[in-house]
Coordinates of C-alpha atoms in Angstrom, one line a residue:
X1 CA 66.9 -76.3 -13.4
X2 CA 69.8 -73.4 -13.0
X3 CA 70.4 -70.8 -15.6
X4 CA 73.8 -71.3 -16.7
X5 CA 73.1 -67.9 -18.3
X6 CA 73.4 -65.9 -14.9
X7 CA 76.3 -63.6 -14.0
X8 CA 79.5 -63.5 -15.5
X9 CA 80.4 -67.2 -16.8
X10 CA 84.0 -66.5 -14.8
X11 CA 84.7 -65.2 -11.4
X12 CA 85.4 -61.3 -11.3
X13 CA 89.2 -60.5 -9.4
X14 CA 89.2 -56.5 -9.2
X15 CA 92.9 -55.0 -10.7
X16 CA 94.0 -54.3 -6.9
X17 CA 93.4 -58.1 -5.6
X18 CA 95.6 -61.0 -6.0
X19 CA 93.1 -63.3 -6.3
X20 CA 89.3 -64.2 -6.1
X21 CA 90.0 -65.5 -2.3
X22 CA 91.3 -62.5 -1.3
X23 CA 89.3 -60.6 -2.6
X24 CA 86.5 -62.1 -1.2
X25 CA 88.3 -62.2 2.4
X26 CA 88.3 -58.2 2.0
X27 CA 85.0 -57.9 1.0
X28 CA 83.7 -59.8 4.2
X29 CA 85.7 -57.9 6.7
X30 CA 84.0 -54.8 5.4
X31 CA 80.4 -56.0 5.0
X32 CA 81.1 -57.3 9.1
X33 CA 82.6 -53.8 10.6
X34 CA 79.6 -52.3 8.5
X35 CA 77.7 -54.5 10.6
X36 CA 79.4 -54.3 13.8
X37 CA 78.9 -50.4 13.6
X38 CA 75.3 -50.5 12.7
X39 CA 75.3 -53.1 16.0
X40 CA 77.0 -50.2 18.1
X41 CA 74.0 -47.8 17.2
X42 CA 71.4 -49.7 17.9
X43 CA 73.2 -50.8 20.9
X44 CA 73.4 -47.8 22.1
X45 CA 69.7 -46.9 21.7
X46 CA 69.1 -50.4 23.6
X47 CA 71.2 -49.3 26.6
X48 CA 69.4 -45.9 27.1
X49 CA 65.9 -47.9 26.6
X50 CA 67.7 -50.2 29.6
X51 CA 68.8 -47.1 31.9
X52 CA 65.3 -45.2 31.7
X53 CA 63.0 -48.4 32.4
X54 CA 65.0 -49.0 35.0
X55 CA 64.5 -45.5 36.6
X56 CA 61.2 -45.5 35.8
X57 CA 59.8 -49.0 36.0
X58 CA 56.0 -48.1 36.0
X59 CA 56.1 -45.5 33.7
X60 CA 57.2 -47.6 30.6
X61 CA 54.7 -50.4 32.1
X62 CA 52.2 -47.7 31.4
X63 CA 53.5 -46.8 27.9
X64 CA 54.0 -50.5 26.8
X65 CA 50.5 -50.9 28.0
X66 CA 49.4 -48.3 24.7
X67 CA 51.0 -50.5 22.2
X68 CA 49.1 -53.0 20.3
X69 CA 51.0 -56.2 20.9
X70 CA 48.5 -57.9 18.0
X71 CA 50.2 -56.0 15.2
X72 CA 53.5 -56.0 16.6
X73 CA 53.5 -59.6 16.5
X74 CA 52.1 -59.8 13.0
X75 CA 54.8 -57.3 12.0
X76 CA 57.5 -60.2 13.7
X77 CA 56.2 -62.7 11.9
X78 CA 56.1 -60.9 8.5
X79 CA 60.1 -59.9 8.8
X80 CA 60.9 -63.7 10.1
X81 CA 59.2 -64.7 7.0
X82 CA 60.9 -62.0 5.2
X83 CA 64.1 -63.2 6.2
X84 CA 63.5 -66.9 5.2
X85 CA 62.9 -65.5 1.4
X86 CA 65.8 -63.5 1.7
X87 CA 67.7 -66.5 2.4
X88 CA 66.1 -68.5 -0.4
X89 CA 67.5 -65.7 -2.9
X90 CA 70.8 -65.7 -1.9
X91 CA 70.7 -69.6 -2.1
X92 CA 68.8 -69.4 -5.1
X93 CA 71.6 -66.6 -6.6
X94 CA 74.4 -69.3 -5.8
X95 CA 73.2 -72.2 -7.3
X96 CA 71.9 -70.2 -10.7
X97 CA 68.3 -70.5 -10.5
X98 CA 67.0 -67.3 -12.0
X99 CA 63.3 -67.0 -12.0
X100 CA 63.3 -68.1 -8.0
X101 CA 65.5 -65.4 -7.5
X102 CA 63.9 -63.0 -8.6
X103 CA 60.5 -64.5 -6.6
X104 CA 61.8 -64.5 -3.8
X105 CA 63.5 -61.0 -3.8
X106 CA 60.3 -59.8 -4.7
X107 CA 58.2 -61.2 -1.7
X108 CA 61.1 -59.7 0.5
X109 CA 60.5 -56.4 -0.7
X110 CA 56.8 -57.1 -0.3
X111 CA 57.1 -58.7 2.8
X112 CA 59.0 -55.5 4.0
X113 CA 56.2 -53.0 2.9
X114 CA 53.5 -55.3 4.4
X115 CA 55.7 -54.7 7.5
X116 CA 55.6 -51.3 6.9
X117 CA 52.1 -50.3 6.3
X118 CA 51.3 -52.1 9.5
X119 CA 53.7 -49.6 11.2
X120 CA 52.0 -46.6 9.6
X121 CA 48.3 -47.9 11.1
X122 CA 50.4 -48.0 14.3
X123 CA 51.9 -44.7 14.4
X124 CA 48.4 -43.1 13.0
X125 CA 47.0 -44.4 16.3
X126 CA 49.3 -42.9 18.3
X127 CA 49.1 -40.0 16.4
X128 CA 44.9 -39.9 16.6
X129 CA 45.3 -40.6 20.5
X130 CA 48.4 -37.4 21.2
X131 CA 50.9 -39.8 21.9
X132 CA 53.6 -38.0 20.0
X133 CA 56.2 -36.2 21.9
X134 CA 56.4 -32.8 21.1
X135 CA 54.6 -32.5 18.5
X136 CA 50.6 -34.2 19.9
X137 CA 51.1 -35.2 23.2
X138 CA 48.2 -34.7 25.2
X139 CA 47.3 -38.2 26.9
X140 CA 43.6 -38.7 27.4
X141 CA 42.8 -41.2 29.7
X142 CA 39.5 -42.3 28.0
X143 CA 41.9 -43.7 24.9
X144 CA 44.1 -45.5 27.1
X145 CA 44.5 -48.9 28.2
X146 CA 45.9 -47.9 31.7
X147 CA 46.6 -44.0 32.4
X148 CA 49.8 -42.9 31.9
X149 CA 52.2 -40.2 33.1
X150 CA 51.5 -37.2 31.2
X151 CA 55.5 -36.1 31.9
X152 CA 57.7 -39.0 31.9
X153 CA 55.3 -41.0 29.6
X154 CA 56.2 -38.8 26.8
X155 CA 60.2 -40.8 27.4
X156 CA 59.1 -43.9 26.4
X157 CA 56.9 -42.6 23.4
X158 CA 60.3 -40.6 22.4
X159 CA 62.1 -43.8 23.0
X160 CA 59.4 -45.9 21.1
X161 CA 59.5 -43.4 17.9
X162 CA 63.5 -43.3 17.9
X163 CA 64.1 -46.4 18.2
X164 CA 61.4 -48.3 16.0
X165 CA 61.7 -45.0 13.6
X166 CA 65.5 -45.4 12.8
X167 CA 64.7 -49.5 12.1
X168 CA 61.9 -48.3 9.7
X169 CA 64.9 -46.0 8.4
X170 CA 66.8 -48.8 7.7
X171 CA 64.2 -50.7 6.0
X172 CA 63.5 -47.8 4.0
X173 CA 67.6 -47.7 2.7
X174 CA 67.1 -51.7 2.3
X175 CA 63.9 -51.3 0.0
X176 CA 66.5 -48.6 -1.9
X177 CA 69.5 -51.2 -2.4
X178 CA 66.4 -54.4 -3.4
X179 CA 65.2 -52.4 -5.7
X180 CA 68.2 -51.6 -7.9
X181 CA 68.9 -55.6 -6.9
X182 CA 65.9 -56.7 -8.3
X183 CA 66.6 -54.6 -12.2
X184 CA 70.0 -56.4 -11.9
X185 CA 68.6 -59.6 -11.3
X186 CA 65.8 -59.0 -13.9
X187 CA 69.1 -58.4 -16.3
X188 CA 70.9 -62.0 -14.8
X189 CA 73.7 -59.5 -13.4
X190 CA 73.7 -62.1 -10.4
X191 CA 75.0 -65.6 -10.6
X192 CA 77.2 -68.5 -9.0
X193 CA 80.2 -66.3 -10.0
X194 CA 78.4 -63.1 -8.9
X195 CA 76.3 -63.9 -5.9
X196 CA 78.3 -62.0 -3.2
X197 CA 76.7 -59.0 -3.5
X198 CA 73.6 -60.7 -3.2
X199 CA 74.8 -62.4 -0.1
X200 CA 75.5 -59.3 1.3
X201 CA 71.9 -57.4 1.4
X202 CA 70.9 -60.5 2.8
X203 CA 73.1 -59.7 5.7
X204 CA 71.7 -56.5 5.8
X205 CA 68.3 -57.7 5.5
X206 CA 69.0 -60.2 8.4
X207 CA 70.6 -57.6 10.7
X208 CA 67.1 -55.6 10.5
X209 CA 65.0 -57.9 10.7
X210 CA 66.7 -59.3 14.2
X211 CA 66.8 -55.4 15.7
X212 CA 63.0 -55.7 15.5
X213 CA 63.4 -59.4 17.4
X214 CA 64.7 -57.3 20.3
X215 CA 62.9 -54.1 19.7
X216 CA 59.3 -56.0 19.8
X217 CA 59.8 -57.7 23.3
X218 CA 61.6 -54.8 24.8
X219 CA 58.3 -52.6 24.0
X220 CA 55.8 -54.6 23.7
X221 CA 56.3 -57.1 25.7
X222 CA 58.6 -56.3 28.7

């Protein structure tokens, strides 16, 4: 059954908007340059992954070789199945059902942290075998999969903790934002007259989760 008690019981037109359509024509352009931006800086990470394994072919072979392609797919898994729970909120935020709402936010921003704690095991290992640039990075053979290039190996571990470190980044500001989400849903702020803001992190949500669709492949994978 919905909560007809969710949200304001009429739609809210800010002073400096004509009406609820424009307003919520605005509000879309800006949540999709904010999008296409964020798209631009991954993109740009992508295309320097792209230049350097092409340089050095056998060298990220080598480093892909160190990752553990079992918890990276468990990690893809847990954000696809984040995603679908995201999507249930937002739908769930639209048609007024409260107490689904507020389930399914909460196993996103469980979901999330699963995904995150599996990242931390991964990034321990790396740490407890020197596979940190700069800071551990001394490659011993007898922890390794397939030796690797103790010079240009440390590019693709630099490359692996940039680019999967600014995703966990971005989880981290997404945890931020579902968290004040999830008091104003506790307080019905959100409702079929309210639900864009809603909509919104779930954009946000889906954005991160399909960066790690092309970031597990490319590493892992590839």
């Amino acid at each position: 059954m919905s909560d007809v008690t969710m949200g304001p019981k009429e739609p809210i037109v800010s002073d400096h908007f004509i009406s609820r359509e424009q307003q919520n024509e605005a509000s879309h352009i800006g949540m999709w340059l904010f999008l296409a931006q964020e798209a631009m800086f991954f993109g740009g990470l992508f295309c320097a992954y792209a230049y350097y394994r092409y340089k050095y072919p056998e060298v990220f072979h080598q480093g892909s070789q160190q990752l553990d392609i079992t918890l990276g797919a468990i990690n893809t898994i847990v954000l696809l199945v984040s995603s679908v729970t995201m999507a249930m909120c937002v739908w769930s935020t639209q048609v007024g059902r409260w107490k689904s709402q507020l389930i399914y936010l909460t196993s996103t921003i469980v979901l999330g942290i699963v995904f995150l704690v599996i990242k931390g095991f991964e990034y321990h290992a790396k740490w407890v075998h020197h596979l940190v640039p700069h800071f551990n990075w001394h490659p011993d053979p007898a922890h390794m999969a397939v030796p690797i290039d103790p010079v240009k190996g440390e590019l693709f571990f630099s490359l692996y903790f940039i680019m999967t470190g600014m995703h966990a980044f971005h989880m981290v500001i997404g945890f931020a934002i579902a968290a004040v989400y999830l008091v104003l849903c506790y307080k019905k702020k959100f409702g079929p007259n309210m639900y864009l803001p809603v909509e919104y992190f779930g954009f946000y949500w889906h954005f991160v989760d399909i960066v790690w669709v092309f970031l597990f492949p490319m590493l892992y994978l590839v």
